[in-house]
Backbone as a chain_set.jsonl record, in Angstrom:
{"seq": "XXXXXXXXXXXXXXXXXXXXXXXXXXXXXXXXXXXXXXXXXXXXXXXXXXXXXXXXXXXXXXXXXXXXXXXXXXXXXXXXXXXXXXXXXXXXXXXXXXXXXXXXXXXXXXXXXXXXXXXXXXXXXXXXXXXXXXXXXXXXXXXXX", "coords": {"N": [[-15.2, -0.147, -12.715], [-12.103, -0.7, -11.084], [-10.053, 0.588, -8.59], [-6.896, 0.605, -7.131], [-5.195, 1.542, -4.211], [-2.208, 1.513, -2.669], [-1.168, 1.856, 0.676], [1.112, 3.224, 3.072], [1.365, 4.759, 5.253], [2.857, 7.005, 4.83], [3.292, 10.484, 3.82], [3.192, 10.608, 1.101], [1.743, 8.348, 0.272], [-0.659, 9.026, 1.424], [-1.38, 11.287, -0.026], [-1.71, 10.029, -2.495], [-3.921, 8.491, -1.839], [-5.945, 10.461, -1.529], [-6.041, 11.343, -4.184], [-6.876, 8.991, -5.451], [-9.412, 8.711, -4.302], [-10.694, 10.926, -5.414], [-10.656, 10.204, -8.167], [-12.185, 7.84, -8.005], [-14.678, 8.845, -7.227], [-15.335, 10.473, -9.465], [-15.406, 8.584, -11.515], [-17.111, 6.656, -10.656], [-16.046, 4.411, -9.503], [-14.841, 1.436, -7.792], [-12.973, 1.406, -4.81], [-9.994, 0.109, -3.653], [-8.062, -0.47, -0.835], [-4.888, -1.21, 0.32], [-2.315, -2.417, 2.484], [1.048, -3.429, 2.875], [2.645, -5.664, 4.907], [5.747, -6.657, 6.347], [6.957, -9.991, 5.898], [7.934, -11.989, 8.453], [8.573, -14.504, 9.273], [10.563, -16.194, 8.127], [12.881, -14.807, 8.45], [16.093, -14.517, 9.795], [16.221, -13.709, 12.726], [17.946, -12.976, 15.715], [16.408, -13.574, 18.065], [14.108, -14.548, 20.636], [11.43, -16.965, 20.297], [9.108, -15.984, 21.428], [9.617, -13.206, 21.482], [9.798, -12.801, 18.732], [7.166, -13.293, 17.984], [5.898, -11.173, 19.301], [7.028, -9.046, 17.876], [6.02, -9.6, 15.266], [3.272, -9.327, 15.752], [3.163, -6.62, 16.492], [3.96, -5.381, 14.097], [1.853, -6.154, 12.411], [-0.276, -4.888, 13.724], [0.422, -2.223, 13.333], [0.118, -2.1, 10.565], [-2.655, -2.543, 10.374], [-3.525, -0.22, 11.64], [-2.685, 1.745, 9.821], [-4.269, 1.106, 7.573], [-6.785, 1.488, 8.729], [-6.753, 4.253, 9.24], [-6.753, 5.185, 6.616], [-9.266, 4.237, 5.866], [-10.864, 5.82, 7.5], [-10.491, 8.298, 6.29], [-11.721, 7.83, 3.849], [-14.33, 7.335, 4.61], [-17.683, 8.396, 4.408], [-17.46, 9.473, 1.895], [-19.066, 8.497, -0.046], [-18.439, 6.376, -1.8], [-17.834, 3.124, -3.113], [-15.914, 1.006, -1.247], [-13.127, -1.068, -0.335], [-11.352, -1.645, 2.273], [-9.833, -3.143, 4.093], [-7.792, -4.806, 3.597], [-4.867, -6.46, 4.32], [-1.723, -7.328, 3.517], [0.703, -9.808, 3.805], [4.037, -10.076, 3.019], [7.218, -10.845, 1.532], [8.14, -9.217, -0.445], [7.215, -6.025, -1.251], [6.47, -4.726, -3.773], [5.856, -7.071, -5.29], [3.68, -8.086, -3.836], [1.766, -6.082, -4.202], [1.432, -6.152, -6.991], [0.58, -8.826, -7.322], [-1.872, -8.692, -5.934], [-3.187, -6.879, -7.568], [-3.438, -8.354, -9.944], [-4.955, -10.57, -9.04], [-7.37, -9.403, -8.146], [-8.204, -8.187, -10.413], [-7.656, -5.439, -10.982], [-8.048, -2.168, -12.339], [-6.673, 0.245, -12.288], [-3.852, 1.472, -10.643], [-3.116, 3.632, -8.062], [-0.493, 5.263, -6.798], [1.846, 6.472, -4.359], [4.722, 8.524, -4.98], [6.942, 8.135, -3.436], [7.799, 6.315, -0.462], [7.98, 5.403, 2.932], [10.716, 5.27, 3.208], [13.833, 6.817, 4.019], [15.47, 7.91, 2.05], [16.073, 10.509, -0.222], [17.225, 10.69, -2.604], [16.295, 9.689, -4.942], [13.949, 10.224, -7.552], [11.66, 8.715, -7.788], [10.349, 6.228, -5.728], [11.608, 2.918, -5.001], [9.632, 0.929, -4.778], [7.369, 2.078, -6.047], [8.454, 2.467, -8.636], [8.984, -0.164, -9.447], [6.397, -1.219, -9.457], [5.263, 0.339, -11.475], [6.764, -0.564, -13.689], [6.096, -3.303, -13.799], [3.38, -3.763, -13.514], [0.182, -5.122, -14.445], [-1.747, -3.379, -15.231], [-2.801, 0.06, -15.754], [-0.856, 2.608, -14.137], [-0.888, 5.244, -11.906], [1.215, 7.626, -10.78], [1.552, 9.495, -7.943], [2.836, 12.521, -7.066], [3.897, 14.155, -4.285], [4.005, 17.489, -3.457], [6.728, 19.221, -2.079]], "CA": [[-13.763, 0.08, -12.65], [-11.501, -0.948, -9.774], [-8.841, 1.367, -8.341], [-6.125, 0.165, -5.971], [-4.237, 2.483, -3.65], [-1.423, 0.957, -1.57], [-0.814, 2.876, 1.667], [2.148, 2.823, 4.031], [1.416, 5.741, 6.33], [3.653, 8.171, 4.436], [2.535, 11.594, 3.232], [3.05, 10.311, -0.315], [0.616, 7.437, 0.076], [-1.876, 9.758, 1.791], [-1.706, 12.099, -1.197], [-2.228, 9.086, -3.489], [-5.265, 8.123, -1.393], [-6.856, 11.552, -1.898], [-6.179, 11.307, -5.638], [-7.695, 7.818, -5.776], [-10.787, 9.04, -3.906], [-11.197, 11.832, -6.435], [-10.922, 9.403, -9.36], [-13.288, 6.92, -7.725], [-15.917, 9.635, -7.258], [-15.61, 10.903, -10.836], [-15.616, 7.447, -12.405], [-18.018, 5.682, -10.056], [-15.22, 3.211, -9.354], [-14.621, 0.822, -6.485], [-11.639, 1.739, -4.315], [-9.37, -0.916, -2.824], [-6.924, 0.039, -0.08], [-4.081, -2.279, 0.909], [-0.983, -2.142, 2.994], [1.858, -4.642, 2.877], [3.508, -5.775, 6.085], [6.823, -7.606, 6.051], [6.915, -11.383, 6.339], [9.06, -12.126, 9.381], [8.727, -15.9, 9.7], [11.794, -16.821, 7.647], [14.029, -13.95, 8.691], [16.916, -15.086, 10.856], [16.442, -12.81, 13.849], [18.509, -13.635, 16.888], [15.512, -13.285, 19.173], [13.332, -15.704, 21.053], [10.164, -17.181, 19.598], [8.141, -15.063, 22.032], [9.916, -11.865, 20.983], [9.451, -12.795, 17.311], [5.703, -13.177, 17.934], [5.583, -9.795, 19.693], [7.412, -8.233, 16.728], [5.044, -9.841, 14.206], [1.994, -8.736, 16.15], [3.326, -5.167, 16.423], [3.984, -4.999, 12.684], [0.491, -6.311, 11.897], [-1.102, -3.832, 14.325], [0.75, -0.979, 12.631], [-0.54, -2.203, 9.261], [-4.086, -2.325, 10.6], [-3.698, 1.195, 11.955], [-2.525, 2.48, 8.567], [-5.47, 0.874, 6.769], [-7.92, 2.122, 9.417], [-6.673, 5.7, 8.984], [-7.212, 5.383, 5.236], [-10.725, 4.022, 5.889], [-11.466, 7.015, 8.108], [-10.469, 9.352, 5.275], [-12.689, 7.456, 2.816], [-15.685, 7.307, 5.171], [-18.531, 9.527, 4.081], [-17.189, 9.956, 0.537], [-20.088, 7.913, -0.91], [-17.85, 5.505, -2.821], [-17.712, 1.737, -2.683], [-14.504, 0.781, -0.937], [-12.684, -2.267, 0.373], [-10.121, -1.113, 2.859], [-9.37, -3.947, 5.215], [-6.815, -5.771, 3.095], [-3.491, -6.364, 4.803], [-0.999, -8.386, 2.837], [2.02, -10.113, 4.354], [4.884, -10.513, 1.917], [8.639, -10.496, 1.566], [8.333, -8.169, -1.446], [6.078, -5.099, -1.343], [5.98, -4.627, -5.153], [5.229, -8.334, -5.693], [2.378, -8.189, -3.179], [0.861, -5.136, -4.873], [1.163, -6.671, -8.328], [-0.241, -10.024, -7.158], [-3.222, -8.25, -5.581], [-3.728, -6.258, -8.78], [-3.822, -9.427, -10.857], [-5.999, -11.39, -8.425], [-8.623, -8.645, -8.053], [-8.475, -7.574, -11.722], [-7.633, -3.987, -10.785], [-7.908, -1.421, -13.59], [-5.765, 1.371, -12.109], [-3.156, 1.591, -9.36], [-2.711, 4.996, -7.732], [0.562, 5.024, -5.809], [2.712, 7.599, -4.044], [6.03, 8.466, -5.638], [7.905, 7.619, -2.461], [7.159, 5.788, 0.736], [8.55, 5.774, 4.22], [12.171, 5.215, 3.233], [14.377, 8.16, 4.21], [16.262, 8.394, 0.925], [15.454, 11.482, -1.124], [18.095, 10.784, -3.759], [15.609, 9.21, -6.134], [12.688, 10.907, -7.843], [10.571, 7.782, -7.578], [10.777, 5.155, -4.856], [11.818, 1.631, -5.653], [8.359, 0.218, -4.851], [6.569, 2.692, -7.113], [9.053, 2.227, -9.951], [8.775, -1.57, -9.792], [4.98, -1.393, -9.775], [5.079, 0.934, -12.802], [7.375, -1.431, -14.704], [5.601, -4.675, -13.856], [1.933, -3.857, -13.322], [-0.609, -5.523, -15.607], [-2.731, -2.337, -15.538], [-2.256, 1.42, -15.704], [-0.404, 3.071, -12.824], [-0.783, 6.705, -11.785], [2.135, 7.936, -9.682], [1.235, 10.806, -7.358], [4.015, 13.166, -6.472], [3.523, 15.143, -3.275], [4.913, 18.64, -3.496], [7.449, 19.397, -0.811]], "C": [[-13.297, -0.127, -11.214], [-10.182, -0.178, -9.677], [-8.186, 0.852, -7.065], [-5.211, 1.29, -5.519], [-3.513, 1.797, -2.494], [-1.028, 2.086, -0.616], [0.229, 2.322, 2.62], [2.277, 3.808, 5.19], [2.222, 6.983, 5.991], [2.757, 9.264, 3.873], [2.304, 11.352, 1.742], [1.881, 9.361, -0.563], [-0.704, 8.099, 0.479], [-2.326, 10.641, 0.633], [-2.28, 11.217, -2.31], [-3.649, 8.665, -3.122], [-6.273, 9.198, -1.775], [-7.083, 11.6, -3.418], [-7.073, 10.147, -6.067], [-9.163, 8.052, -5.416], [-11.422, 9.934, -4.968], [-11.543, 11.076, -7.716], [-12.124, 8.492, -9.155], [-14.631, 7.64, -7.775], [-16.305, 9.991, -8.686], [-16.011, 9.744, -11.734], [-16.638, 6.438, -11.877], [-17.323, 4.349, -9.816], [-15.235, 2.684, -7.918], [-13.182, 1.109, -6.084], [-11.159, 0.651, -3.364], [-8.152, -0.295, -2.142], [-6.199, -1.144, 0.538], [-2.834, -1.692, 1.546], [-0.252, -3.47, 3.032], [2.743, -4.61, 4.112], [4.555, -6.845, 5.814], [6.577, -8.987, 6.652], [8.133, -11.61, 7.211], [9.368, -13.572, 9.75], [10.065, -16.51, 9.308], [13.046, -15.985, 7.873], [14.788, -14.47, 9.903], [17.231, -14.031, 11.912], [17.068, -13.599, 14.988], [17.7, -13.226, 18.114], [14.701, -14.536, 19.48], [12.04, -15.807, 20.236], [9.104, -16.212, 20.127], [8.361, -13.645, 21.521], [9.584, -11.736, 19.499], [7.938, -12.619, 17.145], [5.261, -11.76, 18.309], [5.9, -8.843, 18.534], [6.39, -8.366, 15.599], [3.714, -9.173, 14.518], [2.055, -7.21, 16.075], [3.3, -4.659, 14.99], [2.579, -5.085, 12.092], [-0.436, -5.234, 12.458], [-0.831, -2.488, 13.657], [0.089, -0.969, 11.261], [-2.041, -1.962, 9.371], [-4.38, -0.854, 10.875], [-3.619, 2.054, 10.686], [-3.775, 2.336, 7.709], [-6.682, 1.551, 7.411], [-7.919, 3.636, 9.22], [-7.139, 6.022, 7.57], [-8.727, 5.223, 5.158], [-11.433, 5.231, 6.465], [-11.524, 8.167, 7.109], [-11.549, 9.093, 4.219], [-14.132, 7.566, 3.32], [-16.457, 8.574, 4.801], [-18.335, 10.075, 2.683], [-18.175, 9.385, -0.486], [-19.472, 7.165, -2.097], [-17.751, 4.102, -2.245], [-16.235, 1.45, -2.447], [-14.31, -0.514, -0.165], [-11.342, -1.897, 0.994], [-9.694, -1.861, 4.109], [-8.296, -4.948, 4.798], [-5.429, -5.476, 3.639], [-2.761, -7.581, 4.255], [0.351, -8.574, 3.522], [2.873, -10.685, 3.231], [6.335, -10.127, 2.172], [8.891, -9.306, 0.653], [7.084, -7.306, -1.564], [5.59, -4.977, -2.789], [5.284, -5.904, -5.628], [3.837, -8.471, -5.092], [1.356, -7.283, -3.855], [0.473, -5.673, -6.248], [0.295, -7.925, -8.265], [-1.682, -9.66, -6.827], [-3.919, -7.655, -6.801], [-4.231, -7.32, -9.759], [-5.008, -10.218, -10.316], [-7.357, -10.687, -8.452], [-9.021, -7.98, -9.372], [-8.649, -6.05, -11.613], [-7.384, -3.302, -12.127], [-6.884, -0.292, -13.498], [-5.155, 1.309, -10.714], [-2.761, 3.048, -9.198], [-1.737, 4.872, -6.572], [1.386, 6.287, -5.588], [4.091, 7.415, -4.649], [7.124, 7.939, -4.721], [7.128, 7.12, -1.264], [7.85, 6.285, 1.986], [10.067, 5.75, 4.26], [12.752, 6.626, 3.271], [15.122, 8.725, 3.014], [15.474, 9.356, 0.052], [16.295, 11.636, -2.384], [17.369, 10.428, -5.044], [14.29, 9.942, -6.306], [11.498, 9.996, -7.575], [11.098, 6.624, -6.749], [10.873, 3.823, -5.58], [10.521, 0.837, -5.757], [7.527, 0.775, -5.999], [7.151, 2.373, -8.483], [8.88, 0.77, -10.377], [7.321, -1.849, -10.161], [4.705, -0.823, -11.168], [5.589, -0.017, -13.882], [6.642, -2.755, -14.878], [4.091, -4.828, -13.75], [1.209, -4.273, -14.596], [-1.645, -4.469, -16.011], [-2.043, -0.967, -15.477], [-1.9, 1.792, -14.265], [-0.277, 4.591, -12.882], [0.082, 6.982, -10.564], [1.872, 9.372, -9.228], [2.478, 11.331, -6.675], [3.537, 14.26, -5.519], [4.508, 16.274, -3.371], [5.493, 18.856, -2.116], [7.107, 20.707, -0.149]], "O": [[-13.993, 0.221, -10.26], [-9.319, -0.273, -10.55], [-8.849, 0.685, -6.041], [-4.534, 1.917, -6.334], [-4.118, 1.526, -1.456], [-0.601, 3.153, -1.058], [0.243, 1.133, 2.938], [3.192, 3.7, 6.007], [2.267, 7.922, 6.785], [1.613, 9.013, 3.495], [1.323, 11.84, 1.181], [1.115, 9.553, -1.507], [-1.754, 7.765, -0.069], [-3.519, 10.732, 0.347], [-3.227, 11.613, -2.99], [-4.492, 8.5, -4.004], [-7.345, 8.883, -2.292], [-8.195, 11.868, -3.873], [-7.925, 10.304, -6.941], [-10.056, 7.631, -6.151], [-12.565, 9.712, -5.369], [-12.612, 11.288, -8.288], [-12.983, 8.385, -10.03], [-15.607, 7.108, -8.303], [-17.461, 9.832, -9.078], [-16.857, 9.9, -12.615], [-16.987, 5.482, -12.569], [-17.941, 3.288, -9.915], [-15.59, 3.39, -6.975], [-12.277, 1.06, -6.917], [-11.837, 0.316, -2.392], [-7.315, 0.328, -2.795], [-6.812, -1.98, 1.201], [-2.372, -0.61, 1.182], [-0.871, -4.52, 3.202], [3.491, -3.658, 4.336], [4.278, -7.829, 5.129], [6.061, -9.123, 7.761], [9.261, -11.437, 6.749], [10.332, -13.832, 10.47], [10.644, -17.27, 10.084], [14.149, -16.408, 7.526], [14.186, -14.822, 10.917], [18.35, -13.523, 11.988], [16.742, -14.768, 15.192], [18.215, -12.626, 19.057], [14.629, -15.462, 18.671], [11.625, -14.854, 19.577], [8.3, -15.686, 19.358], [7.404, -12.957, 21.165], [9.138, -10.679, 19.054], [7.488, -11.883, 16.267], [4.346, -11.214, 17.693], [5.119, -7.935, 18.247], [5.947, -7.364, 15.039], [3.107, -8.536, 13.657], [1.094, -6.577, 15.638], [2.692, -3.629, 14.7], [2.16, -4.193, 11.355], [-1.292, -4.722, 11.737], [-1.755, -1.704, 13.439], [-0.444, 0.057, 10.837], [-2.624, -1.255, 8.549], [-5.376, -0.314, 10.392], [-4.407, 2.984, 10.512], [-4.285, 3.323, 7.177], [-7.514, 2.124, 6.708], [-8.981, 4.235, 9.051], [-7.836, 7.013, 7.35], [-9.398, 5.985, 4.462], [-12.489, 5.626, 5.972], [-12.495, 8.924, 7.086], [-12.207, 10.024, 3.754], [-15.045, 7.856, 2.546], [-15.927, 9.683, 4.878], [-18.984, 11.055, 2.314], [-18.126, 9.747, -1.661], [-19.918, 7.3, -3.236], [-17.601, 3.922, -1.036], [-15.408, 1.631, -3.341], [-15.196, -0.983, 0.549], [-10.323, -1.846, 0.306], [-9.24, -1.251, 5.077], [-7.939, -5.838, 5.571], [-4.887, -4.388, 3.446], [-3.149, -8.721, 4.51], [1.058, -7.601, 3.785], [2.489, -11.653, 2.575], [6.628, -9.203, 2.931], [9.756, -8.477, 0.936], [6.018, -7.798, -1.934], [4.389, -5.114, -3.024], [4.248, -5.839, -6.29], [2.912, -8.924, -5.767], [0.208, -7.68, -4.056], [-0.701, -5.644, -6.616], [-0.628, -8.076, -9.065], [-2.613, -10.25, -7.376], [-5.103, -7.903, -7.033], [-5.316, -7.193, -10.327], [-5.955, -10.503, -11.048], [-8.376, -11.312, -8.749], [-10.041, -7.295, -9.447], [-9.632, -5.472, -12.078], [-6.608, -3.79, -12.949], [-6.291, 0.091, -14.506], [-5.863, 1.116, -9.726], [-2.146, 3.634, -10.088], [-2.11, 4.427, -5.487], [1.598, 7.072, -6.512], [4.569, 6.292, -4.811], [8.111, 7.366, -5.181], [5.958, 7.453, -1.074], [8.251, 7.445, 2.076], [10.656, 6.171, 5.256], [12.223, 7.532, 2.626], [15.381, 9.928, 2.975], [14.352, 9.062, -0.363], [16.113, 12.585, -3.147], [17.795, 10.831, -6.127], [13.599, 10.242, -5.332], [10.436, 10.47, -7.172], [12.173, 6.094, -7.032], [10.284, 3.636, -6.645], [10.326, 0.128, -6.744], [7.033, 0.015, -6.832], [6.404, 2.04, -9.404], [8.651, 0.5, -11.556], [7.049, -2.627, -11.075], [3.989, -1.44, -11.957], [4.908, -0.243, -14.882], [6.572, -3.278, -15.991], [3.58, -5.939, -13.888], [1.566, -3.84, -15.692], [-2.342, -4.636, -17.012], [-0.851, -0.868, -15.183], [-2.545, 1.355, -13.312], [0.353, 5.146, -13.782], [-0.277, 6.614, -9.445], [1.957, 10.321, -10.007], [3.081, 10.673, -5.827], [2.841, 15.187, -5.933], [5.719, 16.051, -3.366], [4.807, 18.686, -1.108], [7.626, 21.01, 0.924]]}, "num_chains": 1, "name": "protein.A"}
């Protein structure tokens, strides 16, 4: 069995990571950790090429940091994991779903909300889109406030 947990550095994705670790241990599953960083190449920023490159590099470094923190949490848990995947995409839900299809993931464990500041919705737009469009089962983890 393959379990995917997308992380974005939020407390919700961290809670989803702990849930995915628990499932992976119980089921003897492989755990895949990904983060999606925004594609900046086609965005019409009014900045120089050098500044655009600095921005892109900073975004990618933040993504690497998020994945590395997740790897640190997983370390020593005695589960098979793949936690170096960083996906660049315009659409976070599309990237998660594409990865799910490509890797033949059996279960996605995702946080109910991400880093967006809005608390008006019970489930974030990324999580809700993944639930609606995923080719496999999705477990949405809700972090208690």
